[in-house]
Amino acid sequence: MRPLRRVRCRTAAALGAVVGTVLLTGCGNGGGLRSAGPTPVAVGPARLWPELAPASAAPYDYGEGETAHIPGIQVPDGDVHRLDPVAVVQAGLRARPNRSSGTADLPADTVRKINACRSAPAACPVLRPYFRDLTGDGRDDLVLGIRLADHQLSVRVYMPETGGLTRILSTSDAVISVELAGRDLIMRAPSAITGYEYRTAWSWDARQRAMLPTQDEIQRIPPSRRPHPPSPTARPTASTPSPGVSAERR
């Protein structure tokens, strides 16, 4: 940290001067208080169309708050590092969610590939696991990703509990990236607006005992992450036809 700079007041008052004289003299222009200008008047929120009846149900189900106990999965010593990710996902296909939203359902083709992960591992859509204490109970949780069609990804988080494993998040999107930041899981997705992207932060809610989307916003893409057009002097790659070579011959 920078050391604090002390400003000394220089006055013409002698040591025996009364305190009032010193206060009137002040610090002058050598570091005294300065006005920052007029303070803007605070404007409170104004409710529009107060005669409208408030909605009582969400227009669509985002999948928030949905949990499910994963049948047949035991967590030795509460350590999710010892679990088989494929076995967890396969067992999750038989799980009954606490409420039906449809977000935990997977396409039939993806289910077929998951069930064939042992015999055809190259086509298995279950990605490698990540571990992070997202609930704050001192134990790591299991974060899994499942590849879907059209560059979409299903993201699922599992929490070890007494008696087994509980899925506390299940959501799918066409993601740019998935990140772990502290105790938040952050998903970035493309926007239809050029130069912007969606950013959703999922956080543990102890009351709901599930991961909820605590932040959902649209943001400008930083210039450092915007795609750059290819240089006109760039050499052709293997996927770019060279001069004189037709596309049919590639």
Tab-separated table of N, CA and C in Angstrom, residues 146-235:
chain	number	residue	atom	x	y	z
A	146	ILE	N	-21.944	-33.152	-20.670
A	146	ILE	CA	-22.363	-34.159	-21.651
A	146	ILE	C	-22.556	-33.459	-22.984
A	147	ARG	N	-21.810	-33.887	-23.992
A	147	ARG	CA	-21.933	-33.289	-25.322
A	147	ARG	C	-23.271	-33.650	-25.944
A	148	LEU	N	-23.926	-32.635	-26.503
A	148	LEU	CA	-25.180	-32.833	-27.219
A	148	LEU	C	-25.001	-32.426	-28.679
A	149	ALA	N	-26.024	-32.611	-29.471
A	149	ALA	CA	-25.965	-32.220	-30.875
A	149	ALA	C	-25.956	-30.704	-31.012
A	150	ASP	N	-25.534	-30.226	-32.173
A	150	ASP	CA	-25.530	-28.794	-32.503
A	150	ASP	C	-24.673	-27.992	-31.534
A	151	HIS	N	-23.567	-28.556	-31.094
A	151	HIS	CA	-22.594	-27.868	-30.235
A	151	HIS	C	-23.203	-27.433	-28.901
A	152	GLN	N	-24.218	-28.143	-28.441
A	152	GLN	CA	-24.788	-27.844	-27.142
A	152	GLN	C	-24.144	-28.724	-26.079
A	153	LEU	N	-24.310	-28.303	-24.831
A	153	LEU	CA	-23.691	-29.010	-23.714
A	153	LEU	C	-24.678	-29.074	-22.555
A	154	SER	N	-24.804	-30.249	-21.966
A	154	SER	CA	-25.576	-30.410	-20.749
A	154	SER	C	-24.597	-30.408	-19.581
A	155	VAL	N	-24.816	-29.506	-18.621
A	155	VAL	CA	-23.942	-29.375	-17.458
A	155	VAL	C	-24.701	-29.845	-16.227
A	156	ARG	N	-24.055	-30.706	-15.429
A	156	ARG	CA	-24.696	-31.272	-14.258
A	156	ARG	C	-23.735	-31.240	-13.073
A	157	VAL	N	-24.278	-30.934	-11.907
A	157	VAL	CA	-23.497	-30.880	-10.673
A	157	VAL	C	-24.125	-31.854	-9.683
A	158	TYR	N	-23.252	-32.645	-9.020
A	158	TYR	CA	-23.699	-33.657	-8.073
A	158	TYR	C	-23.065	-33.395	-6.712
A	159	MET	N	-23.877	-33.514	-5.661
A	159	MET	CA	-23.429	-33.269	-4.298
A	159	MET	C	-23.489	-34.567	-3.495
A	160	PRO	N	-22.387	-34.930	-2.793
A	160	PRO	CA	-22.445	-36.119	-1.933
A	160	PRO	C	-23.261	-35.823	-0.682
A	161	GLU	N	-24.137	-36.752	-0.357
A	161	GLU	CA	-24.956	-36.632	0.839
A	161	GLU	C	-25.014	-37.974	1.540
A	162	THR	N	-25.479	-37.960	2.769
A	162	THR	CA	-25.662	-39.208	3.499
A	162	THR	C	-26.648	-40.084	2.738
A	163	GLY	N	-26.199	-41.240	2.372
A	163	GLY	CA	-27.072	-42.147	1.633
A	163	GLY	C	-26.869	-42.128	0.143
A	164	GLY	N	-25.957	-41.333	-0.356
A	164	GLY	CA	-25.699	-41.384	-1.794
A	164	GLY	C	-25.328	-40.058	-2.415
A	165	LEU	N	-25.851	-39.842	-3.617
A	165	LEU	CA	-25.470	-38.700	-4.446
A	165	LEU	C	-26.734	-37.991	-4.924
A	166	THR	N	-26.697	-36.651	-4.908
A	166	THR	CA	-27.844	-35.857	-5.344
A	166	THR	C	-27.428	-34.902	-6.449
A	167	ARG	N	-28.194	-34.877	-7.524
A	167	ARG	CA	-27.948	-33.925	-8.607
A	167	ARG	C	-28.588	-32.593	-8.221
A	168	ILE	N	-27.768	-31.535	-8.141
A	168	ILE	CA	-28.267	-30.232	-7.696
A	168	ILE	C	-28.302	-29.212	-8.827
A	169	LEU	N	-27.885	-29.604	-10.016
A	169	LEU	CA	-27.975	-28.723	-11.187
A	169	LEU	C	-28.037	-29.569	-12.432
A	170	SER	N	-28.935	-29.198	-13.332
A	170	SER	CA	-29.019	-29.820	-14.649
A	170	SER	C	-29.529	-28.773	-15.615
A	171	THR	N	-28.671	-28.350	-16.532
A	171	THR	CA	-29.057	-27.337	-17.505
A	171	THR	C	-28.316	-27.590	-18.807
A	172	SER	N	-28.869	-27.118	-19.901
A	172	SER	CA	-28.267	-27.315	-21.214
A	172	SER	C	-28.277	-25.993	-21.970
A	173	ASP	N	-27.235	-25.786	-22.775
A	173	ASP	CA	-27.161	-24.570	-23.578
A	173	ASP	C	-26.086	-24.747	-24.637
A	174	ALA	N	-26.108	-23.856	-25.629
A	174	ALA	CA	-25.034	-23.793	-26.614
A	174	ALA	C	-23.969	-22.864	-26.036
A	175	VAL	N	-22.985	-23.431	-25.385
A	175	VAL	CA	-22.084	-22.633	-24.566
A	175	VAL	C	-20.820	-22.228	-25.331
A	176	ILE	N	-20.308	-21.069	-24.951
A	176	ILE	CA	-18.981	-20.634	-25.388
A	176	ILE	C	-17.939	-21.210	-24.453
A	177	SER	N	-18.237	-21.152	-23.153
A	177	SER	CA	-17.325	-21.703	-22.160
A	177	SER	C	-18.081	-21.945	-20.865
A	178	VAL	N	-17.500	-22.806	-20.026
A	178	VAL	CA	-17.997	-23.064	-18.678
A	178	VAL	C	-16.830	-22.829	-17.733
A	179	GLU	N	-17.067	-22.065	-16.672
A	179	GLU	CA	-15.994	-21.693	-15.757
A	179	GLU	C	-16.425	-21.931	-14.315
A	180	LEU	N	-15.437	-22.189	-13.468
A	180	LEU	CA	-15.634	-22.239	-12.026
A	180	LEU	C	-14.933	-21.045	-11.420
A	181	ALA	N	-15.676	-20.219	-10.709
A	181	ALA	CA	-15.123	-19.020	-10.074
A	181	ALA	C	-15.601	-18.995	-8.632
A	182	GLY	N	-14.690	-19.317	-7.713
A	182	GLY	CA	-15.099	-19.405	-6.322
A	182	GLY	C	-16.097	-20.531	-6.152
A	183	ARG	N	-17.279	-20.215	-5.665
A	183	ARG	CA	-18.333	-21.212	-5.495
A	183	ARG	C	-19.425	-21.040	-6.546
A	184	ASP	N	-19.116	-20.389	-7.653
A	184	ASP	CA	-20.066	-20.187	-8.740
A	184	ASP	C	-19.652	-20.989	-9.964
A	185	LEU	N	-20.648	-21.474	-10.683
A	185	LEU	CA	-20.433	-22.079	-11.989
A	185	LEU	C	-20.982	-21.105	-13.021
A	186	ILE	N	-20.124	-20.658	-13.932
A	186	ILE	CA	-20.476	-19.599	-14.873
A	186	ILE	C	-20.498	-20.170	-16.287
A	187	MET	N	-21.620	-19.940	-16.978
A	187	MET	CA	-21.764	-20.390	-18.352
A	187	MET	C	-21.922	-19.178	-19.256
A	188	ARG	N	-21.132	-19.138	-20.341
A	188	ARG	CA	-21.228	-18.088	-21.334
A	188	ARG	C	-21.793	-18.688	-22.608
A	189	ALA	N	-22.804	-18.026	-23.183
A	189	ALA	CA	-23.493	-18.534	-24.371
A	189	ALA	C	-23.574	-17.437	-25.421
A	190	PRO	N	-23.619	-17.796	-26.703
A	190	PRO	CA	-23.709	-16.784	-27.759
A	190	PRO	C	-25.016	-16.020	-27.708
A	191	SER	N	-24.962	-14.789	-28.194
A	191	SER	CA	-26.156	-13.959	-28.325
A	191	SER	C	-26.431	-13.713	-29.797
A	192	ALA	N	-27.696	-13.460	-30.121
A	192	ALA	CA	-28.047	-13.128	-31.496
A	192	ALA	C	-27.554	-11.735	-31.877
A	193	ILE	N	-27.170	-10.930	-30.880
A	193	ILE	CA	-26.654	-9.587	-31.136
A	193	ILE	C	-25.138	-9.684	-31.325
A	194	THR	N	-24.634	-9.247	-32.456
A	194	THR	CA	-23.208	-9.316	-32.734
A	194	THR	C	-22.423	-8.512	-31.708
A	195	GLY	N	-21.377	-9.131	-31.182
A	195	GLY	CA	-20.519	-8.460	-30.215
A	195	GLY	C	-20.973	-8.604	-28.775
A	196	TYR	N	-22.012	-9.423	-28.537
A	196	TYR	CA	-22.527	-9.617	-27.187
A	196	TYR	C	-22.640	-11.119	-26.897
A	197	GLU	N	-22.721	-11.449	-25.613
A	197	GLU	CA	-22.897	-12.817	-25.184
A	197	GLU	C	-23.694	-12.845	-23.881
A	198	TYR	N	-24.298	-13.986	-23.608
A	198	TYR	CA	-25.017	-14.172	-22.361
A	198	TYR	C	-24.076	-14.772	-21.315
A	199	ARG	N	-24.254	-14.353	-20.084
A	199	ARG	CA	-23.447	-14.871	-18.973
A	199	ARG	C	-24.378	-15.225	-17.818
A	200	THR	N	-24.380	-16.498	-17.434
A	200	THR	CA	-25.231	-16.968	-16.348
A	200	THR	C	-24.360	-17.558	-15.251
A	201	ALA	N	-24.539	-17.083	-14.030
A	201	ALA	CA	-23.814	-17.599	-12.873
A	201	ALA	C	-24.784	-18.420	-12.025
A	202	TRP	N	-24.441	-19.682	-11.814
A	202	TRP	CA	-25.235	-20.580	-10.981
A	202	TRP	C	-24.572	-20.681	-9.617
A	203	SER	N	-25.360	-20.495	-8.556
A	203	SER	CA	-24.839	-20.499	-7.194
A	203	SER	C	-25.710	-21.381	-6.306
A	204	TRP	N	-25.080	-21.930	-5.268
A	204	TRP	CA	-25.794	-22.793	-4.331
A	204	TRP	C	-26.740	-21.976	-3.462
A	205	ASP	N	-27.958	-22.459	-3.334
A	205	ASP	CA	-28.945	-21.838	-2.471
A	205	ASP	C	-29.294	-22.841	-1.373
A	206	ALA	N	-28.919	-22.517	-0.128
A	206	ALA	CA	-29.101	-23.462	0.973
A	206	ALA	C	-30.571	-23.716	1.274
A	207	ARG	N	-31.426	-22.735	1.055
A	207	ARG	CA	-32.843	-22.925	1.336
A	207	ARG	C	-33.481	-23.882	0.340
A	208	GLN	N	-33.159	-23.716	-0.933
A	208	GLN	CA	-33.700	-24.586	-1.975
A	208	GLN	C	-32.915	-25.881	-2.087
A	209	ARG	N	-31.670	-25.871	-1.562
A	209	ARG	CA	-30.745	-27.003	-1.666
A	209	ARG	C	-30.548	-27.393	-3.129
A	210	ALA	N	-30.256	-26.375	-3.925
A	210	ALA	CA	-30.030	-26.557	-5.352
A	210	ALA	C	-29.213	-25.379	-5.857
A	211	MET	N	-28.641	-25.542	-7.049
A	211	MET	CA	-27.942	-24.445	-7.705
A	211	MET	C	-28.975	-23.612	-8.449
A	212	LEU	N	-28.966	-22.295	-8.207
A	212	LEU	CA	-29.910	-21.390	-8.850
A	212	LEU	C	-29.153	-20.369	-9.710
A	213	PRO	N	-29.777	-19.886	-10.794
A	213	PRO	CA	-29.135	-18.848	-11.626
A	213	PRO	C	-29.236	-17.490	-10.943
A	214	THR	N	-28.236	-17.154	-10.149
A	214	THR	CA	-28.276	-15.921	-9.372
A	214	THR	C	-27.945	-14.689	-10.202
A	215	GLN	N	-27.291	-14.860	-11.341
A	215	GLN	CA	-27.000	-13.749	-12.254
A	215	GLN	C	-27.217	-14.232	-13.683
A	216	ASP	N	-28.004	-13.482	-14.431
A	216	ASP	CA	-28.266	-13.818	-15.827
A	216	ASP	C	-28.272	-12.514	-16.602
A	217	GLU	N	-27.242	-12.280	-17.402
A	217	GLU	CA	-27.073	-10.974	-18.021
A	217	GLU	C	-26.477	-11.104	-19.416
A	218	ILE	N	-26.612	-10.036	-20.180
A	218	ILE	CA	-25.997	-9.955	-21.498
A	218	ILE	C	-24.868	-8.940	-21.406
A	219	GLN	N	-23.708	-9.290	-21.984
A	219	GLN	CA	-22.521	-8.465	-21.857
A	219	GLN	C	-21.858	-8.283	-23.219
A	220	ARG	N	-21.143	-7.173	-23.344
A	220	ARG	CA	-20.331	-6.967	-24.537
A	220	ARG	C	-19.116	-7.875	-24.489
A	221	ILE	N	-18.734	-8.400	-25.632
A	221	ILE	CA	-17.553	-9.259	-25.708
A	221	ILE	C	-16.310	-8.374	-25.727
A	222	PRO	N	-15.355	-8.613	-24.826
A	222	PRO	CA	-14.121	-7.811	-24.842
A	222	PRO	C	-13.406	-7.939	-26.185
A	223	PRO	N	-12.753	-6.872	-26.631
A	223	PRO	CA	-12.056	-6.939	-27.933
A	223	PRO	C	-11.050	-8.078	-28.010
A	224	SER	N	-10.450	-8.450	-26.873
A	224	SER	CA	-9.439	-9.508	-26.900
A	224	SER	C	-10.034	-10.867	-27.246
A	225	ARG	N	-11.353	-11.031	-27.097
A	225	ARG	CA	-11.988	-12.326	-27.374
A	225	ARG	C	-12.861	-12.300	-28.613
A	226	ARG	N	-12.873	-11.195	-29.324
A	226	ARG	CA	-13.669	-11.137	-30.541
A	226	ARG	C	-12.925	-11.830	-31.680
A	227	PRO	N	-13.643	-12.562	-32.529
A	227	PRO	CA	-12.960	-13.242	-33.642
A	227	PRO	C	-12.380	-12.236	-34.616
A	228	HIS	N	-11.171	-12.506	-35.043
A	228	HIS	CA	-10.499	-11.613	-35.984
A	228	HIS	C	-10.600	-12.186	-37.396
A	229	PRO	N	-10.862	-11.351	-38.384
A	229	PRO	CA	-10.902	-11.845	-39.766
A	229	PRO	C	-9.521	-12.307	-40.204
A	230	PRO	N	-9.455	-13.336	-41.041
A	230	PRO	CA	-8.150	-13.835	-41.486
A	230	PRO	C	-7.389	-12.786	-42.270
A	231	SER	N	-6.088	-12.803	-42.097
A	231	SER	CA	-5.240	-11.846	-42.799
A	231	SER	C	-5.236	-12.155	-44.291
A	232	PRO	N	-5.308	-11.129	-45.152
A	232	PRO	CA	-5.307	-11.401	-46.605
A	232	PRO	C	-4.006	-12.004	-47.088
A	233	THR	N	-2.939	-11.874	-46.293
A	233	THR	CA	-1.644	-12.438	-46.696
A	233	THR	C	-1.388	-13.778	-46.059
A	234	ALA	N	-2.367	-14.318	-45.316
A	234	ALA	CA	-2.170	-15.593	-44.633
A	234	ALA	C	-2.035	-16.711	-45.651
A	235	ARG	N	-1.167	-17.670	-45.343
A	235	ARG	CA	-0.968	-18.804	-46.231
A	235	ARG	C	-2.164	-19.728	-46.147
